[in-house]
Coordinates of C-alpha atoms in Angstrom, one line a residue:
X87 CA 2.3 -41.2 8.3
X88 CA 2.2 -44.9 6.3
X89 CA 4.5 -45.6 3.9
X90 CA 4.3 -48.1 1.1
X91 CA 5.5 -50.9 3.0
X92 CA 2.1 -50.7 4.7
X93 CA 0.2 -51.4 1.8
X94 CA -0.8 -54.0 -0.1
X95 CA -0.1 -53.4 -3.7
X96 CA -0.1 -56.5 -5.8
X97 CA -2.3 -57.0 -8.5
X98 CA -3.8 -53.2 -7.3
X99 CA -3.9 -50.1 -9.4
X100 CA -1.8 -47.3 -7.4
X101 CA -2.3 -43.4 -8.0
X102 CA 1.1 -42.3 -7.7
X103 CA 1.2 -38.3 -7.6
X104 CA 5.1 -37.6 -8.7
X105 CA 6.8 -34.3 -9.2
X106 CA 8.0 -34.6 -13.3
X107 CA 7.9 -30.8 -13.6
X108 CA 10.9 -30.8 -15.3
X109 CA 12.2 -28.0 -17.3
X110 CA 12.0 -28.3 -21.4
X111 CA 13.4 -26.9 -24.2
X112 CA 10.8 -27.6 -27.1
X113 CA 10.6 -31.8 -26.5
X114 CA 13.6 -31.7 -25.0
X115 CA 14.3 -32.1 -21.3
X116 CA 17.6 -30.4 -20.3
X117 CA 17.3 -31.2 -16.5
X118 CA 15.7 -35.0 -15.6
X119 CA 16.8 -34.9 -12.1
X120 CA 12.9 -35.1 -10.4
X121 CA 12.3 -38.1 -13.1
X122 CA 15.3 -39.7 -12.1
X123 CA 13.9 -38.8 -8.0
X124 CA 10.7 -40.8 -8.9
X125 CA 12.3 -43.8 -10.3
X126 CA 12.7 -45.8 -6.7
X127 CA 9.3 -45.2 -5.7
X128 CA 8.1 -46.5 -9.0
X129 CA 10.3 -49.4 -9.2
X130 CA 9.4 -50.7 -5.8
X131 CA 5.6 -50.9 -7.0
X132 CA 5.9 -52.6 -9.9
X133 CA 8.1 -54.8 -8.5
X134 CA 5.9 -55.5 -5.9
X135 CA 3.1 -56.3 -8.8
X136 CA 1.0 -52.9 -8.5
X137 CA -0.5 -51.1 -11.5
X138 CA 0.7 -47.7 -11.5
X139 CA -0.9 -44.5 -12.5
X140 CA 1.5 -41.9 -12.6
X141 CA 0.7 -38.6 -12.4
X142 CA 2.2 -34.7 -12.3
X143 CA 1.9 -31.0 -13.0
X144 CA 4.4 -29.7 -15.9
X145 CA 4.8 -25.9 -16.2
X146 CA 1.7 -23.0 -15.4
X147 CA -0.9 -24.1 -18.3
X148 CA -4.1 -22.1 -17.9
X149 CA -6.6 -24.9 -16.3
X150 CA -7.1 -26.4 -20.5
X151 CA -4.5 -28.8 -22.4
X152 CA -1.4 -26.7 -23.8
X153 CA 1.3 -28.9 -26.2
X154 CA 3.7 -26.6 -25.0
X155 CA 3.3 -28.6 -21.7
X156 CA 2.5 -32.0 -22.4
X157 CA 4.2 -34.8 -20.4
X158 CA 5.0 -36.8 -23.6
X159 CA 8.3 -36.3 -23.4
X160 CA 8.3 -37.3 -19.8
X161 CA 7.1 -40.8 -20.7
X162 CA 9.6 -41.4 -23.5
X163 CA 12.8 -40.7 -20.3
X164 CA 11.0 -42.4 -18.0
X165 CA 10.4 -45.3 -20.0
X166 CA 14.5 -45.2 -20.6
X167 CA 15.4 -45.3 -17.0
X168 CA 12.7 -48.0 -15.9
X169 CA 13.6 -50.0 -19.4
X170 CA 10.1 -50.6 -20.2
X171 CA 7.6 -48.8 -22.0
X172 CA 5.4 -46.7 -20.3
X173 CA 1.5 -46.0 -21.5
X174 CA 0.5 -42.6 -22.5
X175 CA -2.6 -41.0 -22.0
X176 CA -3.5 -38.2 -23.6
X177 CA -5.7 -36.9 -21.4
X178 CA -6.4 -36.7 -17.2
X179 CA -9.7 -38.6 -16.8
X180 CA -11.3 -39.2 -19.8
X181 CA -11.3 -41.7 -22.6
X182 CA -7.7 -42.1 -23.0
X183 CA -6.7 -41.9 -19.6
X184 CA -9.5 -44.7 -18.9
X185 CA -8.1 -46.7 -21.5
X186 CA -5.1 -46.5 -20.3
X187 CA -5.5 -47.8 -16.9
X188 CA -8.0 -50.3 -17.7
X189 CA -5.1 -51.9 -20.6
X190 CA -2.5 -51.5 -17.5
X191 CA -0.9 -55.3 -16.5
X192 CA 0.6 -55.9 -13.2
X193 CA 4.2 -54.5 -12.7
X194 CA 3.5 -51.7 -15.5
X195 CA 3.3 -47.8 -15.6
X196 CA 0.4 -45.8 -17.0
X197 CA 1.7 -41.5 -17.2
X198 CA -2.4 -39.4 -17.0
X199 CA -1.1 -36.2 -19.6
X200 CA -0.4 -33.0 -17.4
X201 CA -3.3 -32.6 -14.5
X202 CA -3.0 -28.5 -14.8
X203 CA -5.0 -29.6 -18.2
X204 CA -8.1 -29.5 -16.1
X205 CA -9.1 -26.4 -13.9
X206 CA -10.3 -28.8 -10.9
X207 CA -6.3 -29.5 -10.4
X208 CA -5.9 -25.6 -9.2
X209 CA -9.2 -24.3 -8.6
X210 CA -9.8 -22.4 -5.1
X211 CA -13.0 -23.7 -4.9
X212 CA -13.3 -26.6 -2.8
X213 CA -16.7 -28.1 -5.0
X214 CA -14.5 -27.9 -8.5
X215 CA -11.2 -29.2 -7.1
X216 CA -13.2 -32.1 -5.4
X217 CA -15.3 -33.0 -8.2
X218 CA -12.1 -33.8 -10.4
X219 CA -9.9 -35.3 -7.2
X220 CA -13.3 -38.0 -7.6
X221 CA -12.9 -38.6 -11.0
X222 CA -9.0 -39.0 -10.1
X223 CA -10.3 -41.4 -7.4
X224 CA -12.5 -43.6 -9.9
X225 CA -9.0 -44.7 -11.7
X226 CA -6.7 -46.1 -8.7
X227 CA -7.4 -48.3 -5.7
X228 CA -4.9 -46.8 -3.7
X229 CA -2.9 -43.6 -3.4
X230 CA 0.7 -42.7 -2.9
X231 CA 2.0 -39.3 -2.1
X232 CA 5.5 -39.1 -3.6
X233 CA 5.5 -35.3 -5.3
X234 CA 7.4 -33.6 -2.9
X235 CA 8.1 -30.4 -5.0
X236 CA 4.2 -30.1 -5.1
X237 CA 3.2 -30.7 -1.5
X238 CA 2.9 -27.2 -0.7
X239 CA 0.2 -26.4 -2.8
X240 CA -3.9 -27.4 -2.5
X241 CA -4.2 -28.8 -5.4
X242 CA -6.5 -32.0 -6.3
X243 CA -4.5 -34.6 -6.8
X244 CA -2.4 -33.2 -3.9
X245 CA -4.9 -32.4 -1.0
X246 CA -8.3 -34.1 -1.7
X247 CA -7.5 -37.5 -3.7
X248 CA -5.8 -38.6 -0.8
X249 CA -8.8 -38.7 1.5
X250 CA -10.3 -40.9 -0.9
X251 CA -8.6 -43.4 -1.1
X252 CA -6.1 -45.5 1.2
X253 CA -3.1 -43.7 0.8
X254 CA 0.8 -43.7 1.7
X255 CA 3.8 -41.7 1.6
X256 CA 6.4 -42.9 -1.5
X257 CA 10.1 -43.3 -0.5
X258 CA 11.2 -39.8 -1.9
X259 CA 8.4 -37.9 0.7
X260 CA 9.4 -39.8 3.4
X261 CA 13.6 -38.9 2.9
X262 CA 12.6 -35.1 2.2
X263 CA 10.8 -35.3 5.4
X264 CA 13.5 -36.9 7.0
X265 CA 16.2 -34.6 5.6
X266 CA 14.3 -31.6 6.6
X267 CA 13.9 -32.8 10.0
X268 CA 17.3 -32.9 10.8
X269 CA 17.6 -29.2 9.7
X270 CA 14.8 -28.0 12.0
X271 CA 15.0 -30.9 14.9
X272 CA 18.0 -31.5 17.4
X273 CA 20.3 -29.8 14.8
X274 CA 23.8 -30.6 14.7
X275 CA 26.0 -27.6 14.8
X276 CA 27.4 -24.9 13.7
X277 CA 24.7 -24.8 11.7
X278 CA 25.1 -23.0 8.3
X279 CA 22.6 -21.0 5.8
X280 CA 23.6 -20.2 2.2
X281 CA 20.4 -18.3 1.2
X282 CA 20.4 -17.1 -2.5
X283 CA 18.3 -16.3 -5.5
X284 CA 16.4 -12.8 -7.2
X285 CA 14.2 -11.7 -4.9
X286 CA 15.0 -11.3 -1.2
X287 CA 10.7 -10.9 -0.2
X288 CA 10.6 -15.2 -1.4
X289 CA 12.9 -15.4 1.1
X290 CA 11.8 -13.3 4.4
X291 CA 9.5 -15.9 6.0
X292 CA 12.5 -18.3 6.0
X293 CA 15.0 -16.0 7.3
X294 CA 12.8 -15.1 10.2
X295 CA 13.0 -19.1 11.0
X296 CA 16.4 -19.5 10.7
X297 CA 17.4 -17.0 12.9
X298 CA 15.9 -19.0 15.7
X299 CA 17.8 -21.9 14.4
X300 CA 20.9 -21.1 12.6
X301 CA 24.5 -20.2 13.9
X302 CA 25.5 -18.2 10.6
X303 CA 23.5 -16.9 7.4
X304 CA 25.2 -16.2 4.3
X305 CA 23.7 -14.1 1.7
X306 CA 24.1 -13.9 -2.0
X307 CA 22.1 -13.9 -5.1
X308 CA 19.7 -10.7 -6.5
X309 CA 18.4 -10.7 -3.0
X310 CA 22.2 -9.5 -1.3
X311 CA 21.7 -5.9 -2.9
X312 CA 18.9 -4.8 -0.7
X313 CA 20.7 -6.4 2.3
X314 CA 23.7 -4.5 0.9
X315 CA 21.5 -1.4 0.6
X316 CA 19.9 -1.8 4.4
X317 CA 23.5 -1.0 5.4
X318 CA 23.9 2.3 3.4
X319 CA 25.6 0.8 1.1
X320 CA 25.1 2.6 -3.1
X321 CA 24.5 -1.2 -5.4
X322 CA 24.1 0.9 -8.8
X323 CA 21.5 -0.8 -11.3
X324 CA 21.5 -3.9 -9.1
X325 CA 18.2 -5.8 -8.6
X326 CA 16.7 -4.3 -5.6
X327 CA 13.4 -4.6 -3.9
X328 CA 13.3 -0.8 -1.9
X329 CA 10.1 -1.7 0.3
X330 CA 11.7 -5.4 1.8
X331 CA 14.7 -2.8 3.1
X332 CA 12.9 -1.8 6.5
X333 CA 12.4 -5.7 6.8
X334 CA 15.7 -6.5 6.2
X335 CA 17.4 -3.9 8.5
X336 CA 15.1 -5.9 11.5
X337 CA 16.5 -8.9 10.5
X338 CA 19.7 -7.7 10.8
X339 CA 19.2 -6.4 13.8
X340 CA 17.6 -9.2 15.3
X341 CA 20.3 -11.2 14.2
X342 CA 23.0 -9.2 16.1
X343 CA 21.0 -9.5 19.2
X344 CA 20.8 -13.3 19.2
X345 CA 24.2 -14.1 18.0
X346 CA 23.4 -15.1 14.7
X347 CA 26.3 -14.1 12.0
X348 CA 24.9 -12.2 9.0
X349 CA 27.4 -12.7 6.3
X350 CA 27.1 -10.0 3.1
X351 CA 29.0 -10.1 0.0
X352 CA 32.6 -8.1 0.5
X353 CA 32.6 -7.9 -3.5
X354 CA 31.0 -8.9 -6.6
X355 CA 31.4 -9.3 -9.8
X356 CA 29.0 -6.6 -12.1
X357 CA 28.0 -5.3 -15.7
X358 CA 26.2 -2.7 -17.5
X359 CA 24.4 -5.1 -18.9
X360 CA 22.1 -8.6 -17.9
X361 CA 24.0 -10.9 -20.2
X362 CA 22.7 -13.0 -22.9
X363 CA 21.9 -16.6 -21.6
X364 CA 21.1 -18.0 -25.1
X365 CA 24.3 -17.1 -26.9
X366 CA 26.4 -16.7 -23.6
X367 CA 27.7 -13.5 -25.3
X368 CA 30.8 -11.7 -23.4
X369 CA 29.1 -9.2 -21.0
X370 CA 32.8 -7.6 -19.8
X371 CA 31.9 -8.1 -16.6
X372 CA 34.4 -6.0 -13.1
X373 CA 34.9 -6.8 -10.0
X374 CA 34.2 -4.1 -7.7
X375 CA 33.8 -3.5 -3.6
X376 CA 30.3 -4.2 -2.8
X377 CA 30.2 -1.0 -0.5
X378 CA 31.0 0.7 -3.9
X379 CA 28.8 -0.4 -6.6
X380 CA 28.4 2.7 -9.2
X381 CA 25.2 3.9 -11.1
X382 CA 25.1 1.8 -14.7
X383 CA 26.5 -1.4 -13.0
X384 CA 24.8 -4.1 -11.7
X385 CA 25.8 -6.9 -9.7
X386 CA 25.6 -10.7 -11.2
X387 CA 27.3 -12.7 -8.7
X388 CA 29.5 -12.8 -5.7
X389 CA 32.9 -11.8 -6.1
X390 CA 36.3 -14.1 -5.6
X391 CA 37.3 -12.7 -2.1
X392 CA 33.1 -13.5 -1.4
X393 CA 33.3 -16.8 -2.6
X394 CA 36.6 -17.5 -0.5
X395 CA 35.2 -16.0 2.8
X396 CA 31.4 -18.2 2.2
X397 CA 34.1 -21.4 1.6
X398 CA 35.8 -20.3 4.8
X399 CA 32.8 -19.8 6.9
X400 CA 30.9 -23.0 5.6
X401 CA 34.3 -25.1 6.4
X402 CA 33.9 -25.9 9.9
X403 CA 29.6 -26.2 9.6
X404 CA 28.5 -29.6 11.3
X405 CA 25.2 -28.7 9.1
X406 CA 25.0 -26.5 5.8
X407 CA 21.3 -26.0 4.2
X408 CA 21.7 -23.9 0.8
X409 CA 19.2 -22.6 -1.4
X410 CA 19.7 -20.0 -4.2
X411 CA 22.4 -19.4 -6.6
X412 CA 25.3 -16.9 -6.1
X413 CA 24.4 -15.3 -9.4
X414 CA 23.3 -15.9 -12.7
X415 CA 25.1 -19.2 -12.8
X416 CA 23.7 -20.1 -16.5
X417 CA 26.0 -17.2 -17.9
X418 CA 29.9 -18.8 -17.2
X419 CA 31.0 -15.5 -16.4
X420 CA 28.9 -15.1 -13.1
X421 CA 29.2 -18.3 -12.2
X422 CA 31.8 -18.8 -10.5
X423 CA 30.4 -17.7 -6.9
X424 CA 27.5 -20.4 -7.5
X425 CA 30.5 -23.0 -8.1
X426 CA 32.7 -22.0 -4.9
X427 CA 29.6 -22.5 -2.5
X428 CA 28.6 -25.7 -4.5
X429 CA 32.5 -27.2 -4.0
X430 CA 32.3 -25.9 -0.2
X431 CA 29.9 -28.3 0.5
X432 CA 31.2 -31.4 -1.6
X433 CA 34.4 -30.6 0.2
X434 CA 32.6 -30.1 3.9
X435 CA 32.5 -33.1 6.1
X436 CA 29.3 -31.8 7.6
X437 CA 25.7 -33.1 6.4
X438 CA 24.9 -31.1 3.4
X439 CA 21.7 -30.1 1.9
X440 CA 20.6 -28.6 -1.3
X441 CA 17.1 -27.2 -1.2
X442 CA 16.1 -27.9 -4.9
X443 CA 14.9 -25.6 -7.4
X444 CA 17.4 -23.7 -9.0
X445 CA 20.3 -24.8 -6.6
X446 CA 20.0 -28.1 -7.9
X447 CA 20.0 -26.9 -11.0
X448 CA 23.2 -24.6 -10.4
X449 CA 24.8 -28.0 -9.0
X450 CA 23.8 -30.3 -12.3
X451 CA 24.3 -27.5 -14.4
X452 CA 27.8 -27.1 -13.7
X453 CA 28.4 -30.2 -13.8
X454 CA 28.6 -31.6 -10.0
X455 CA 28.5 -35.3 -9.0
X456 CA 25.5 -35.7 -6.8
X457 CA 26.3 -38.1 -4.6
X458 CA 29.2 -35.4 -3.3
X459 CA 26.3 -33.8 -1.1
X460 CA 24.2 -35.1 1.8
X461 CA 20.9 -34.8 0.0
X462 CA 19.9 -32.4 -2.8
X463 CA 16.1 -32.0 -2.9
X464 CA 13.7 -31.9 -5.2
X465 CA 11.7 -29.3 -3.7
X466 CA 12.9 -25.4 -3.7
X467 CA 9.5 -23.9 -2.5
X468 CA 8.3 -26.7 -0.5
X469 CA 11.4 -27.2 1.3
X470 CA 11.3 -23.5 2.4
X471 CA 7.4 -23.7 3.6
X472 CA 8.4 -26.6 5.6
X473 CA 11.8 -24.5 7.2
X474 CA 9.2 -21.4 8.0
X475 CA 7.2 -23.7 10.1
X476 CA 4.1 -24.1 7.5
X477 CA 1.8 -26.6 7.8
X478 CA 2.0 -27.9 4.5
X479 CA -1.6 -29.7 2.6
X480 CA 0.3 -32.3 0.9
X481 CA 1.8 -33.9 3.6
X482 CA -0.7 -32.9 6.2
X483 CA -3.4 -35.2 4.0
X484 CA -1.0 -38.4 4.4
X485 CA -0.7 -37.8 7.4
X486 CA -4.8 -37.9 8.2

């Protein structure tokens, strides 16, 4: 796979496909951690004298442009952290996108508006999503992959545009890869899991991985009440998904008869009712046994003597991947098993990862200094394709 340093980018105008799907709250972006991932990438082009073209996905708009999804605002904080202004266009490939580029000087940053505008970005049909990768193709000279949180997915400006043009991984592809490497290649152990999150069927393809290559999976999240329930145990009103419990009970098994530890939750901390994120209301929440978890109660996060065993267990780990909160982390009363696991691994002297999504959320959210873990990524689902094995489009088409 090239990188950048293999091409030549001076004076040249450089499709950069970056993952600015950041979360917003009107205009307002409450989490610019995949900006600030692009930045390096970005900065080493125009430095180097390229014309850059920038371009994401934002949000699910339906295949037509949505202001509820517009990368405006991503412009306006980009153009903060590079400390130049950075051209909008207001469209993907037409006028203003064209005028864009073509007014681009060397060392400067053109943003195309969201590409999930046009339904040739998504489209299962190989004849639409190629017809708009071309038009994509007519604006650039060269193409760099650098949207790691997107590489998963066939899409346009993913799969096809790079076999149209010369094209190169970006500095933030080629550390995820790196990173993710060392998770699955010539591990160094004990090796350590921390799988969270709502639903535990996102997560079975993973598991199954893992327990080739882990020494100890520890479960929490929405998903630990149907593991809880493959043991017999009652979880009340908990989130459960009843058909993943023959699947889970295999794992379990399977993990006994390779040696693998299967950590569950001991207790947890429950409510009658999902609490209120907006007004972060009270939701008198109990701590109860999580062998004991009565009808009219759910679960919402691991409980103290939980989060002191997952510290315990992840303490001696040569090599701790996590991904998936505790519990519903945005609410400060179920939060606190999301925390433990996030301080276990600031405080472990092993090489710690963060597999994106809302794990690095969790960790900016309540308010943890990055650099205190080995690398947090910017790519939840992509980063647990990869860890199942997957062959995965975005990075296969660099690679061709």
């Amino acid at each position: 796979m090239q990188t950048i340093d293999d091409l030549q980018v001076a004076g040249r105008r450089v499709f950069v496909r970056a993952d600015l799907n950041v979360p917003l709250s009107g205009e307002t972006i409450t989490d610019d951690g995949r900006i600030r991932a692009a930045v390096p990438t970005i900065r080493r082009l125009t430095d180097a004298g390229a014309r850059v073209v920038l371009a994401s996905h934002l949000g699910r708009p339906k295949g037509a442009p949505d202001p509820a999804f517009s990368l405006a605002p991503v412009a306006r904080r980009l153009g903060e952290l590079l400390g130049a202004d950075v051209a909008f266009a207001a469209d993907t490939v037409g006028e203003s996108a064209r005028a864009a580029v073509a007014g681009l000087a060397e060392g400067r940053v053109a943003l195309l508006e969201n590409l999930r505008f046009n339904a040739g970005e998504t489209s299962k049909d190989d004849a639409e999503r190629g017809a708009f990768a071309d038009e994509l193709a007519s604006l650039a000279d060269l193409y760099v992959g650098d949207g790691f949180g997107a590489v998963h997915r066939k899409h346009a400006s993913v799969f096809d545009l790079p076999a149209r043009l010369p094209h190169a991984a970006g500095g933030l592809i080629a550390t995820e890869v790196g990173v993710l490497r060392q998770l699955t290649e010539n591990v160094v152990r004990p090796y350590a899991v921390v799988l969270g999150g709502a639903k535990v069927s996102d997560k079975l393809a993973v598991i199954e991985s893992l327990l080739r290559k882990a020494d100890r999976i520890l479960i929490g999240g929405g998903m630990a009440y149907t593991f809880l329930k493959a043991q017999g145990h009652e979880v009340g009103d908990s989130l459960l998904q009843q058909d993943q419990v023959p699947a889970v009970q295999g794992y379990l098994r399977a993990a006994k008869e390779r040696g693998v530890e299967f950590v569950l939750p001991v207790d947890v901390v429950a409510a009658k009712d999902f609490p209120d994120l907006k007004t972060k209301a009270p939701a008198d929440p109990v701590v109860l046994a999580a062998d004991a978890i009565p009808a009219g109660l759910q679960g919402l996060d691991i409980g103290p003597e939980t989060a002191s065993l997952y510290a315990a267990k992840l303490a001696d780990a040569a090599t701790v991947f996590w991904n998936g909160p505790m519990g519903v982390f945005e609410h400060p009363e179920f939060a606190e098993g999301t925390r433990a696991v996030a301080q276990a691994l600031v405080e472990s002297e092993g090489f710690t990862v963060v597999g994106g999504g809302d794990s690095a959320a969790a960790v900016r959210t309540l308010g943890f200094d990055e650099s205190g873990f080995g690398h947090i990524s910017t790519g939840g689902g992509a980063s647990l394709e990869y860890l199942e094995g997957k062959r995965l489009p975005g990075l296969a088409a660099l690679e061709d």
